[in-house]
Every structure is written in structure tokens, then in C-alpha cells.
């Protein structure tokens, strides 16, 4: 007889065992994880905000406690749970859950493992199959019964514990990551945290330093990991002193007030760390004790050199001026310089001990600040007022053609008087008058340049005459001219006026101008004739007065000879001398004017001839006028004036009378 195929009782027992073992391992793992989360949370809480302090046994104690708890838990689980999962306990739980009689499933398991001697194998298999069929009808979890419920209970507790403790540890790590890192690193390496603390070296600022006498000095100390440090110092000539300083956030400080003597100081910590001995040295402030500035102007200015000492005024200098600067400071220098408005447009001086010097040509205006640094590298904040410099640029020269100052007609004499004014801030080198001819057909002639040396004058006024009488001008031609100047400044700038035009009049215009000039000469001659008549009367009066003075002088001589036998002479008194001198000067002025009229008439006649005027009557009148003026000017008038001047010089009344008679005639 064949039996249906069913799982054997021992296989069903093994399945229940595996079910219980898997749940037990899961619960144990959750409890282990909860223990680790508890360890991390405890480390985070006990480490404090700054983490574990070096040398603390806290991490090691926590790790040992965790290991002891873990070992005890493993032993307790093994002894109280795993070792007690015997066949009898498991089969008993299965029998109760499956509703079997006590010992039925255990017997089936034993029959499945081995058939007792004397027992029919077929009957044994049939009995086992009947029990297995009733057990197989239930799930493994149900078959575990009370044992399964207990395992699930501890697993649920493990889930809750791990979730709450793990979440708390995660929140701590998120809120203070550095604290968590330090706390958990200590738990991971407890022996390293237990080792003796190693502190960072003490740091002191500023160390050795030179300060201005009477200034305060703040000493800063960095002492990581310490709670306090000790400052020891002694001022020169004073007793040693000690000060305990509290360290906050790894640093502290101390201020020495009004340092007037050298101070030695050092810092130590309770762990034995100690700094070197430093020194604070008071020094006098760095300042300029003497300053000399020599100003050497460019040669073209003609200005002599100047020198200033100590108090330097604002310098207004032309471009190209050279400055020679020398100074001395209160102590030895490391460097000396002048910095301009842009910070670098200055000069670095040559330094020798406490003195400095250098030469410099400023290129831009501005305020130049002193930059003095002593040999120790300390800068003088305000060694001296800044050097104020203003560079004056070379202005362009100016030139004006004041007269005639417009385009006009040239006179028949073909000579044009001009008035030219020029100026420059440094001086004028020369002035040029440039003129050229433009024919009536538009042909331009070669320019003619007349130069006038100005010898460096800053202002100049010239009155030249533009003479074009030799140019062979024809009616309708034009003379164009302008003035140009060259300065003596460094850039050699030039300036010129606009071009002016002198037009040669036509034949009819020339004839009219000539007639006008002749009429002006006639009017001038009439005025001169009236003056000559008045001068003749004055000369006659002075001649009579001179004759009277001469008679008085003769009688005085006779009386003197008769009474004393010695010769005596009376001269002219002061009023007579001055009246006679005025009469002679009037005659001299008339003579000069006559000569000028003669020259003007000659030039006018020559101009008429060059212009080709055929007005015979006009030319005849001019020739007669010229001849008359020549006779008067070149006659005995000049000789009589010279005789009268000699008589006035010698105060001889008789000689003066004869000269004045001649002038009157």
C-alpha cells in the first residue's frame, strides 16, 4: 500500500525553528542598532559644545559600557532564549497551536528520525503522516505559537527604540555637526582622546616693537585650549610684575599704558608652555628737523635760482624747473620719498643715515606728501606739511597789428606806418613783418620778411614803416602783410596776426590823394608861417633885451676899470636866459618841421613821378614848395641857431644880441 507524500515531521520542526531564529536575529539586530544609537546620543550629550577635551576618559568609558552591555545581552539572549529552544519546547508550542495531544508531534518527530526496533515501519510512517497532515494545515507563524509571539514582541520594541534613538542622534548631528564629529570621533578612537592633551604653541603680538614715546601698546596672546595665561613684565628701572589673564575663545590681551621706558615681557601657561622674552622700546617721533629746497628755473626764464629752508611756501614754477631737496630727520631713516596726488608721481630720495637728498623735475601740479620711514620700518604719520607745487604752462605769445588794424588804401608815398604790439609770459625772441605783392591779375609775389630782434622782452611795441616804394607797384595792385612773433619759451611757440591788405589806388584816386596831401602841406605851411612870424617878434624882443644887457655890461666894465683898475663884466640874469632859450628852441622846432615838410614834399613828388601822374600843375606846385622849403631850411637859419646856442652857453649878452638879430631877420 502506498502513502501520499507529506512533509516529514522533522522537516516541519526545522521550519518552525528557522522562523523563530530569523525573527530572533532581526530583533537582536534592532536592539544592537538601538544600543549604538544610544551610545552616539550619549557621546553627543556628554562631549559638550566644543567636543571631548584632550585627555578625557569619557569616550573610553562609554565604549566599555557599550561593550559590556552588548556582551551581557548576547549572553542573556543565548542563555535565556537560544539555548532554551529545545525540541520539547518547540514541539510543545506546535502541539498547543495545532490542537494535538501532548507528545503527539514530538513522537512523530522521533518516528521520522528513527523507527524503534520491533515496530512496523509502515505503521510508523502512517502514524507520522497522520500527525504531519494535521500540523501542515497551519502556517509556520501560527505553529510557533507563544514562542513566535514573544519574538515579535521584542522585535517591535527594538523597532521603536531604534527609531527614537536614531532620530535623536540624527537631529544632534544636523544641529551641531562639528560637535557630533568631535564626540563620535572620540568614541571611535577612545585611546587617542585619553592621551595627554597637546596644546598649540602660545602666540604673542606684536613681539619686539618700537613705539613712539608715551604711546600705549596692546599685547595680544593666542592660547588655544587654555583657560588662563600668566604675563610677566618688567619696565627698565622698575620691579618685575605678574598678571594672570583669562582666556576667552582662545585669546586674551593686555595694554601697557604710556610706555616711556623699555619693557621686557613674556607669557606662560599652566601646561608649561612659555614664549620668548620680548622687548618694547620707546623711541622719539620721527620728524623733519631740517629741510632745504633749491629752485632752479629754466634758462629761458632768466630768473635766478631761489632757496627755501624749513618753511616752504607753495611753489609756482614753470615747466622744466629743477628742485634740489635735502633734509635731515630726528633719527636714522630707512627710506624717504615724496608722493604726488596719484600716489606714485613723486621722487625717492637717497638716504644716508638720518639725512636724505635728491633732485627732481616736477611734471604735474598738486600736493606732494612726505613719506618717511625709519630704519625699523615705522612710518612718520605727519612728518612735515606737504609740498604744494603748481606748474605754470607756457602760454602762447600774442601779437596785434594795432594800426591801421584794417584793410585800407596805401598813400601815394607807398609807405605805410604800422603799430605792432606783442607780448609773452616768458619773453619774445623776435618779431617778423611778412609782406608780399598780389598783382591786379592775381599773381602772388615772393614774400619779403623784415625781422626785429626783441632781446627777450616780455612786451614790445614797434612802429615800423612798410616801404613798398621800390616794388614797382601798379594801380590795382595789393600789398598783403601780417606780423609773426617767436617766444623764448621751451616750446618755441609762435603767433601771428591775420593778413591785412593795402590796395594801391587808381590814377584818379592817386591824383585826389596827391592834391589832398599838397593841401595838407599848404595848411601846415601856413601854420608854420604864423609861428615863424611870432618867433621873429619874440627874437626881436630878446635881441633888444640882450642889447640892453650888453650896454649895462659895458658901463659896469668902465666903472670897474676906473675905480679899481680891474676888469669887470655883468652877464644875463636867469629870466633873460630862460626867455632867450625858449626863443631859440622855438626856432629849432620850426627848423625841424620845415625839414620834415621838405622831405614829405620830396617823397610826394617822387611818388607822383613813379605813379606816372601827368598833372603838370600839381607837380610844378610841389617842386616850388620843395625848393622854397630847401632854401629856408638850408640857409643861414641853422648857422644863426648854432650862434645863439653858443651865446646862451657862454651867457654873452652882446653875442646873444647879434645872434637873435640874425634869427629875427
XYZ file of C-alpha atoms in Angstrom:
665
model
C 0.000 0.000 0.000
C 1.422 3.398 -0.992
C 1.057 6.547 1.179
C 0.585 10.088 -0.017
C 3.692 12.357 0.017
C 3.714 14.832 3.004
C 6.497 16.892 4.643
C 8.051 14.871 7.381
C 7.575 15.924 10.993
C 11.265 16.681 11.489
C 11.187 18.992 8.428
C 8.211 20.840 9.842
C 10.051 21.211 13.138
C 13.096 22.625 11.309
C 10.876 25.154 9.529
C 9.443 26.394 12.809
C 12.989 26.630 14.206
C 14.120 28.733 11.206
C 11.125 31.025 11.564
C 11.873 31.655 15.222
C 15.618 32.052 14.609
C 15.125 34.634 11.811
C 12.768 36.740 13.918
C 15.079 36.458 16.871
C 18.085 37.634 14.808
C 16.071 40.586 13.470
C 15.008 41.588 16.963
C 18.582 41.223 18.217
C 19.919 43.384 15.358
C 17.401 46.097 16.146
C 18.429 46.037 19.784
C 22.102 46.236 18.812
C 21.338 49.206 16.495
C 19.368 50.883 19.263
C 22.350 50.418 21.572
C 24.665 52.045 19.037
C 22.234 54.967 18.582
C 22.074 55.288 22.353
C 25.880 55.330 22.510
C 26.108 58.079 19.858
C 23.455 60.171 21.571
C 25.168 59.783 24.938
C 28.506 60.774 23.400
C 26.947 63.873 21.775
C 25.379 64.926 25.070
C 28.422 64.272 27.272
C 31.072 65.732 24.913
C 29.771 69.281 25.294
C 29.637 72.097 22.684
C 33.402 72.025 21.995
C 33.661 68.222 21.833
C 35.795 65.982 24.003
C 38.664 67.689 25.771
C 42.008 66.085 25.158
C 42.856 63.592 27.939
C 39.263 62.807 28.955
C 38.317 59.114 29.662
C 34.675 59.718 28.710
C 34.754 58.055 25.267
C 36.580 55.004 26.645
C 34.083 54.623 29.494
C 31.157 54.837 27.096
C 32.732 52.328 24.738
C 33.464 49.889 27.585
C 29.930 50.267 28.931
C 28.526 49.634 25.472
C 30.672 46.531 25.043
C 29.706 45.200 28.470
C 26.032 45.801 27.786
C 26.340 44.181 24.382
C 28.145 41.140 25.780
C 25.658 40.792 28.588
C 22.832 40.998 26.112
C 24.361 38.317 23.911
C 24.829 36.012 26.897
C 21.330 36.710 28.130
C 19.823 36.008 24.716
C 21.811 32.860 24.339
C 21.064 31.519 27.745
C 17.528 32.712 28.044
C 16.364 32.141 24.507
C 18.524 30.290 22.041
C 19.656 27.542 24.463
C 16.107 27.021 25.614
C 14.704 26.365 22.130
C 14.821 22.582 22.612
C 12.801 20.063 20.640
C 10.453 19.569 23.560
C 9.727 23.342 23.919
C 9.224 23.870 20.172
C 7.104 20.692 19.664
C 5.098 21.574 22.747
C 4.330 25.025 21.243
C 3.395 23.345 17.931
C 1.154 20.774 19.668
C -0.667 23.522 21.539
C -1.200 25.638 18.435
C -2.233 22.601 16.302
C -4.507 21.107 18.975
C -2.581 17.868 19.217
C -2.279 15.746 22.243
C 0.785 16.387 24.324
C 3.682 14.387 22.949
C 1.955 13.563 19.639
C 4.146 15.870 17.475
C 7.258 15.019 19.441
C 6.554 11.301 18.869
C 6.043 11.900 15.162
C 9.368 13.726 15.013
C 11.110 10.894 16.739
C 9.463 8.337 14.412
C 10.588 10.398 11.442
C 14.127 10.407 12.676
C 14.312 6.657 13.553
C 11.874 3.673 13.769
C 12.219 1.755 17.032
C 13.103 -1.920 16.838
C 10.166 -4.279 16.722
C 7.910 -1.584 15.280
C 6.361 -1.930 11.855
C 7.861 0.713 9.547
C 4.618 1.014 7.642
C 2.624 1.635 10.734
C 5.187 4.129 11.995
C 5.075 6.074 8.714
C 1.299 6.007 8.772
C 1.262 7.418 12.282
C 3.797 10.136 11.394
C 1.853 11.061 8.276
C -1.337 11.466 10.240
C 0.287 13.927 12.686
C 2.148 15.777 9.913
C -1.103 16.213 7.995
C -2.688 17.991 10.948
C 0.398 20.191 11.511
C 0.845 21.015 7.823
C -2.557 22.557 7.682
C -1.290 25.591 9.718
C 1.243 28.278 8.829
C 4.697 28.384 10.339
C 3.956 31.576 12.276
C 0.856 30.008 13.780
C 2.727 26.861 14.619
C 5.349 28.919 16.528
C 2.626 29.846 18.968
C 3.665 31.619 22.154
C 7.346 31.462 21.167
C 6.637 33.366 17.968
C 4.559 35.961 19.797
C 7.419 36.599 22.220
C 9.945 37.090 19.403
C 7.641 39.503 17.567
C 7.119 41.456 20.799
C 10.838 42.045 21.302
C 11.253 42.943 17.627
C 8.567 45.623 17.895
C 10.240 47.075 20.962
C 13.568 47.104 19.048
C 11.979 48.991 16.131
C 10.552 51.657 18.436
C 13.808 52.029 20.382
C 15.985 52.252 17.261
C 13.652 54.756 15.572
C 13.508 57.144 18.526
C 17.190 56.935 19.493
C 18.425 57.095 15.878
C 16.226 60.109 15.154
C 17.547 61.911 18.258
C 21.172 61.221 17.219
C 20.477 62.424 13.675
C 18.929 65.677 14.972
C 22.003 66.285 17.132
C 24.362 65.722 14.191
C 22.320 68.082 11.998
C 22.129 70.874 14.590
C 25.818 70.749 15.650
C 27.862 68.843 13.054
C 31.253 69.843 14.490
C 30.188 68.774 17.964
C 28.881 65.460 16.640
C 32.079 64.894 14.649
C 34.279 65.518 17.684
C 32.077 63.413 20.016
C 31.802 60.428 17.675
C 35.459 60.570 16.650
C 36.312 60.274 20.338
C 34.027 57.236 20.632
C 35.682 55.709 17.585
C 39.208 56.367 18.924
C 38.842 56.429 22.708
C 42.532 55.818 23.407
C 43.511 58.839 21.291
C 41.138 61.060 23.297
C 42.523 59.571 26.514
C 46.101 60.571 25.641
C 47.647 63.616 27.367
C 46.490 66.925 25.739
C 48.777 68.554 23.153
C 48.216 72.318 23.083
C 49.120 74.698 20.291
C 52.086 76.972 20.978
C 51.445 80.346 22.566
C 51.463 83.254 20.126
C 52.204 86.845 21.135
C 51.756 90.033 19.142
C 53.454 92.384 18.416
C 56.554 90.769 19.958
C 59.595 93.062 19.743
C 58.387 96.528 18.747
C 59.465 100.176 18.701
C 56.747 102.644 19.665
C 56.517 106.402 19.985
C 57.491 107.514 23.452
C 54.401 107.875 25.655
C 52.180 105.748 23.388
C 50.126 102.774 24.597
C 50.856 99.237 23.380
C 48.330 96.388 23.326
C 49.842 92.903 23.595
C 47.656 90.133 22.174
C 48.049 86.470 23.251
C 46.639 83.420 21.441
C 46.410 80.423 23.804
C 44.126 77.726 22.283
C 42.840 75.190 24.815
C 43.897 77.211 27.875
C 41.696 78.911 30.392
C 44.310 81.350 31.649
C 47.872 82.510 30.985
C 50.425 84.448 33.032
C 52.068 87.666 31.795
C 55.399 88.647 33.352
C 56.990 92.021 32.595
C 59.487 94.494 33.932
C 59.980 98.108 32.888
C 63.512 99.464 32.854
C 64.261 100.836 36.344
C 61.144 99.218 37.865
C 60.352 95.945 39.715
C 59.085 92.823 37.933
C 55.332 92.350 37.753
C 52.971 89.397 37.135
C 49.433 89.445 35.742
C 47.084 86.453 35.280
C 44.899 86.831 32.211
C 41.688 84.915 31.497
C 41.494 83.325 28.050
C 38.229 83.688 26.165
C 37.764 81.822 22.883
C 41.459 81.027 22.816
C 42.715 84.639 23.059
C 43.385 87.431 25.539
C 45.192 90.781 25.639
C 46.918 93.285 27.917
C 47.652 97.012 27.398
C 50.807 98.807 28.521
C 49.798 102.434 29.072
C 52.152 105.354 28.307
C 55.365 103.485 27.546
C 58.217 105.835 28.474
C 60.884 103.217 29.298
C 61.922 99.917 27.719
C 59.705 96.977 28.805
C 60.605 93.253 28.732
C 57.715 90.776 28.817
C 56.904 87.075 28.355
C 53.827 84.806 28.614
C 53.475 81.338 30.141
C 50.621 78.793 30.510
C 49.769 76.229 33.242
C 50.719 73.352 30.908
C 54.319 74.612 30.882
C 54.247 76.425 27.538
C 56.283 79.651 27.553
C 57.126 82.327 24.991
C 60.407 84.074 24.350
C 61.152 87.329 26.138
C 60.125 90.297 24.018
C 61.039 93.963 24.282
C 59.040 97.173 23.814
C 61.356 100.087 23.028
C 60.096 103.695 23.224
C 61.545 105.991 20.570
C 61.143 109.670 19.834
C 58.719 110.524 16.994
C 60.183 110.657 13.501
C 60.071 114.198 12.118
C 61.936 116.545 9.800
C 64.452 118.577 11.754
C 65.700 120.477 8.685
C 64.541 120.898 5.102
C 66.180 122.849 2.261
C 64.626 123.247 -1.184
C 66.585 124.871 -4.028
C 64.578 126.051 -7.045
C 66.489 126.291 -10.338
C 64.420 127.848 -13.104
C 64.940 127.074 -16.803
C 67.422 129.310 -18.599
C 64.820 130.749 -20.938
C 63.023 132.399 -17.998
C 66.068 134.428 -16.988
C 65.082 134.039 -13.328
C 67.808 133.490 -10.740
C 67.766 130.402 -8.530
C 65.943 130.569 -5.183
C 66.371 128.619 -1.970
C 63.931 127.990 0.876
C 64.584 126.460 4.296
C 62.258 124.715 6.782
C 59.058 126.654 5.936
C 58.467 126.007 2.243
C 55.778 128.190 0.619
C 53.564 126.993 -2.203
C 55.839 126.876 -5.256
C 54.532 128.272 -8.529
C 57.142 127.239 -11.071
C 57.344 126.988 -14.861
C 57.628 123.653 -16.600
C 61.178 122.326 -16.614
C 62.111 123.775 -13.216
C 64.578 121.620 -11.256
C 64.221 121.188 -7.494
C 67.154 120.230 -5.284
C 65.817 118.848 -1.977
C 67.874 117.956 1.087
C 66.743 117.253 4.634
C 67.527 115.647 7.957
C 65.245 113.748 10.349
C 65.196 113.125 14.080
C 66.628 109.594 13.734
C 68.068 107.175 11.197
C 65.986 106.667 8.086
C 65.058 103.567 6.153
C 63.520 105.402 3.206
C 62.318 108.876 2.236
C 60.059 109.882 -0.623
C 57.538 112.411 -1.889
C 54.246 111.006 -3.156
C 52.120 113.019 -5.557
C 48.354 113.225 -5.994
C 48.284 109.923 -7.877
C 50.315 108.176 -5.193
C 53.393 107.472 -7.331
C 54.204 110.675 -9.241
C 56.976 111.764 -6.876
C 60.601 111.084 -6.006
C 62.507 108.591 -3.857
C 65.480 110.246 -2.146
C 68.963 108.934 -1.485
C 69.217 108.161 2.238
C 72.397 108.388 4.316
C 71.755 107.771 7.989
C 69.315 110.437 9.133
C 69.860 112.629 6.023
C 68.360 112.438 2.542
C 68.742 114.353 -0.704
C 67.751 114.274 -4.359
C 66.997 116.323 -7.479
C 63.651 116.314 -9.213
C 61.756 117.981 -12.068
C 58.035 118.016 -11.190
C 55.761 117.250 -14.111
C 52.339 117.844 -12.600
C 50.770 120.214 -10.121
C 49.461 119.009 -6.797
C 50.122 118.390 -3.140
C 53.139 116.128 -2.545
C 53.097 114.325 0.815
C 56.221 113.297 2.698
C 56.698 109.553 3.211
C 59.387 108.982 5.836
C 60.119 105.515 7.251
C 62.754 104.917 9.921
C 65.297 102.104 9.950
C 62.894 99.855 11.906
C 60.131 100.290 9.342
C 57.968 102.690 11.358
C 56.423 105.474 9.295
C 56.073 109.085 10.388
C 52.330 109.895 10.174
C 52.797 113.665 9.731
C 56.487 114.481 9.419
C 56.031 117.834 7.671
C 53.326 119.761 5.784
C 53.023 118.561 2.192
C 54.925 120.318 -0.569
C 52.482 122.345 -2.684
C 53.564 122.712 -6.323
C 51.803 124.461 -9.183
C 53.301 124.012 -12.647
C 52.649 127.013 -14.894
C 52.319 126.082 -18.525
C 53.962 128.022 -21.314
C 51.306 130.331 -22.758
C 51.330 131.168 -26.429
C 52.628 134.613 -27.367
C 50.262 137.320 -28.551
C 50.740 139.797 -31.373
C 48.442 142.581 -32.613
C 48.602 144.925 -35.596
C 47.098 147.901 -33.833
C 47.452 150.403 -36.669
C 45.992 150.591 -39.195
C 44.270 147.441 -37.951
C 42.157 147.063 -41.073
C 42.368 146.789 -44.826
C 42.958 150.220 -46.358
C 44.454 152.199 -49.253
C 48.165 152.881 -49.307
C 49.212 156.506 -49.560
C 50.794 157.932 -52.685
C 54.189 157.799 -50.923
C 53.873 153.989 -50.901
C 54.911 153.972 -47.252
C 52.521 152.687 -44.574
C 53.237 153.416 -40.889
C 52.382 150.469 -38.655
C 51.959 149.937 -34.906
C 52.636 146.366 -33.730
C 52.205 145.154 -30.147
C 53.435 141.753 -28.920
C 53.791 140.031 -25.534
C 54.666 136.653 -23.973
C 54.792 135.295 -20.435
C 58.491 134.368 -20.754
C 59.821 136.668 -23.436
C 59.928 137.323 -27.156
C 62.823 136.157 -29.301
C 62.000 138.056 -32.471
C 59.201 139.721 -34.424
C 58.768 139.376 -38.173
C 56.839 141.526 -40.607
C 55.971 139.494 -43.711
C 54.573 141.212 -46.792
C 54.043 140.252 -50.412
C 52.529 141.709 -53.561
C 49.374 140.483 -55.284
C 49.005 141.975 -58.765
C 45.735 143.095 -60.231
C 45.782 139.812 -62.187
C 46.013 137.716 -59.002
C 49.702 136.861 -59.307
C 51.416 136.467 -55.948
C 54.945 137.678 -55.458
C 57.670 136.337 -53.191
C 57.211 137.305 -49.529
C 59.536 139.868 -48.021
C 60.428 139.310 -44.349
C 61.683 142.064 -42.085
C 62.966 140.871 -38.708
C 63.117 142.835 -35.467
C 65.092 141.426 -32.558
C 63.304 141.757 -29.201
C 66.156 140.579 -26.929
C 63.817 138.549 -24.699
C 61.463 141.427 -23.819
C 58.155 140.280 -22.323
C 56.237 143.086 -24.081
C 57.059 145.005 -27.202
C 55.581 147.839 -29.264
C 57.098 148.600 -32.657
C 56.285 151.392 -35.090
C 57.857 150.262 -38.359
C 57.093 151.713 -41.782
C 56.136 149.306 -44.521
C 58.007 150.806 -47.516
C 56.946 149.356 -50.869
C 58.125 152.296 -52.979
C 60.727 150.096 -54.698
C 58.304 147.287 -55.578
C 57.124 148.799 -58.843
C 53.503 148.672 -57.872
C 50.861 149.495 -60.430
C 47.382 150.846 -59.832
C 45.117 147.988 -58.765
C 47.930 146.017 -57.084
C 47.525 144.904 -53.457
C 50.097 144.507 -50.713
C 49.218 141.869 -48.140
C 51.083 141.743 -44.847
C 50.993 140.222 -41.362
C 53.151 140.112 -38.235
C 54.552 136.989 -36.564
C 56.389 136.526 -33.234
C 58.521 133.729 -31.766
C 58.781 133.218 -27.987
C 61.869 132.301 -25.980
C 59.966 129.605 -24.012
C 60.852 125.887 -24.036
C 58.358 125.014 -26.739
C 59.274 127.882 -29.069
C 55.652 128.778 -29.724
C 54.722 131.270 -32.417
C 51.752 133.512 -33.076
C 50.749 135.729 -35.962
C 48.125 138.269 -36.863
C 45.635 137.888 -39.637
C 46.605 139.188 -43.029
C 45.840 142.809 -43.842
C 45.613 144.333 -47.289
C 46.972 147.649 -48.630
C 45.494 148.463 -52.003
C 47.223 150.786 -54.429
C 44.605 153.323 -55.562
C 43.741 154.021 -59.178
C 45.097 157.021 -61.159
C 42.149 159.194 -60.232
C 42.428 158.158 -56.593
C 46.162 158.877 -56.672
C 45.563 162.332 -58.127
C 42.968 163.099 -55.488
C 45.248 161.815 -52.685
C 48.159 163.861 -54.043
C 46.044 167.019 -54.162
C 44.889 166.339 -50.604
C 48.493 165.848 -49.450
C 49.542 169.085 -51.147
C 46.660 170.914 -49.490
C 47.691 169.466 -46.122
C 51.258 170.634 -46.738
C 49.947 174.085 -47.610
C 47.846 174.268 -44.464
C 50.795 173.120 -42.391
C 52.998 175.698 -44.077
C 50.514 178.471 -43.271
C 50.529 177.429 -39.622
C 54.293 177.349 -39.721
C 54.410 180.812 -41.247
C 52.320 182.152 -38.380
C 54.658 180.505 -35.906
C 57.661 181.922 -37.749
C 56.213 185.435 -37.551
C 55.607 185.029 -33.806
C 59.107 183.623 -33.380
C 60.524 186.595 -35.315
C 58.816 189.029 -32.948
C 60.000 187.108 -29.925
C 63.536 187.035 -31.293
C 63.457 190.830 -31.829
C 62.265 191.351 -28.244
C 65.003 189.116 -26.915
C 67.562 190.859 -29.096
C 66.612 194.249 -27.625
C 66.789 192.849 -24.116
C 70.160 191.371 -24.926
C 71.315 194.785 -26.276
C 70.215 196.468 -23.050
C 72.080 193.870 -21.038
C 75.144 194.386 -23.221
C 75.110 198.223 -22.616
C 74.758 197.694 -18.911
C 77.652 195.304 -19.006
C 79.835 197.879 -20.852
C 79.114 200.628 -18.312
C 79.780 198.226 -15.475
C 83.088 197.364 -17.030
C 84.017 201.032 -17.411
C 83.198 201.824 -13.786
C 85.082 198.868 -12.592
C 88.148 199.795 -14.659
C 88.117 203.439 -13.493
C 87.744 202.740 -9.805
C 89.813 199.639 -9.206
C 91.857 199.192 -12.301
C 90.485 195.647 -12.668
C 88.255 194.317 -15.458
C 84.600 193.513 -14.524
C 81.778 192.007 -16.541
C 77.984 191.760 -15.978
C 76.046 188.866 -17.532
C 72.419 187.902 -18.218
C 70.074 187.268 -15.345
C 68.137 183.978 -15.053
C 64.817 185.193 -16.527
C 66.536 186.717 -19.536
C 68.457 183.488 -20.126
C 65.302 181.339 -19.982
C 63.346 183.649 -22.312
C 66.181 183.640 -24.812
C 66.450 179.843 -24.588
C 62.733 179.435 -25.298
C 63.033 181.696 -28.324
C 65.937 179.646 -29.648
C 64.120 176.353 -29.006
C 61.054 177.629 -30.856
C 63.282 178.456 -33.839
C 64.809 174.969 -33.658
C 61.377 173.328 -33.695
C 60.351 175.428 -36.675
C 63.533 174.398 -38.453
C 62.865 170.697 -37.745
C 59.304 170.966 -39.015
C 60.480 172.749 -42.136
C 62.908 169.966 -42.793
C 60.144 167.348 -42.306
C 57.888 169.210 -44.726
C 60.695 169.358 -47.230
C 61.222 165.608 -47.022
C 57.479 164.943 -47.279
C 57.199 167.179 -50.341
C 60.146 165.401 -51.922
C 58.613 161.985 -51.245
C 55.253 163.079 -52.572
C 56.828 164.393 -55.744
C 58.776 161.167 -56.173
C 55.632 159.088 -55.635
C 53.761 161.095 -58.251
C 56.545 160.513 -60.708
C 56.607 156.745 -60.002
C 52.831 156.540 -60.285
C 53.020 158.227 -63.694
C 50.660 161.082 -62.944
C 50.657 163.633 -65.760
C 49.225 166.515 -63.701
C 51.845 169.139 -64.618
C 50.370 171.932 -62.475
C 50.350 169.726 -59.375
C 53.911 168.615 -59.941
C 55.024 172.228 -60.530
C 53.442 173.377 -57.277
C 55.136 170.555 -55.387
C 58.505 171.396 -56.961
C 58.196 175.062 -55.992
C 57.191 174.121 -52.460
C 60.146 171.749 -52.152
C 62.562 174.416 -53.437
C 61.201 177.046 -51.055
C 61.473 174.733 -48.071
C 65.018 173.770 -49.037
C 66.079 177.418 -49.235
C 64.645 178.166 -45.801
C 65.933 175.035 -44.131
C 69.377 175.079 -45.744
C 70.001 178.847 -45.456
C 71.573 180.833 -42.639
C 68.870 179.822 -40.131
C 70.827 176.782 -38.965
C 74.040 178.776 -38.506
C 72.221 181.533 -36.574
C 70.627 178.934 -34.287
C 74.052 177.499 -33.525
C 75.451 181.017 -32.755
C 72.501 181.704 -30.410
C 73.018 178.384 -28.629
C 76.739 179.156 -28.106
C 75.873 182.627 -26.753
C 73.412 181.119 -24.309
C 76.074 178.660 -23.209
C 78.615 181.435 -22.556
C 75.995 183.943 -21.243
C 77.487 186.653 -23.502
C 74.817 189.421 -23.940
C 76.459 191.049 -26.968
C 76.925 187.814 -28.857
C 73.361 186.719 -27.984
C 72.022 190.077 -29.293
C 73.761 189.658 -32.647
C 72.526 186.020 -32.990
C 68.944 186.936 -32.108
C 69.018 189.856 -34.599
C 70.080 187.392 -37.267
C 67.284 184.981 -36.315
C 64.717 187.831 -36.400
C 65.891 188.887 -39.873
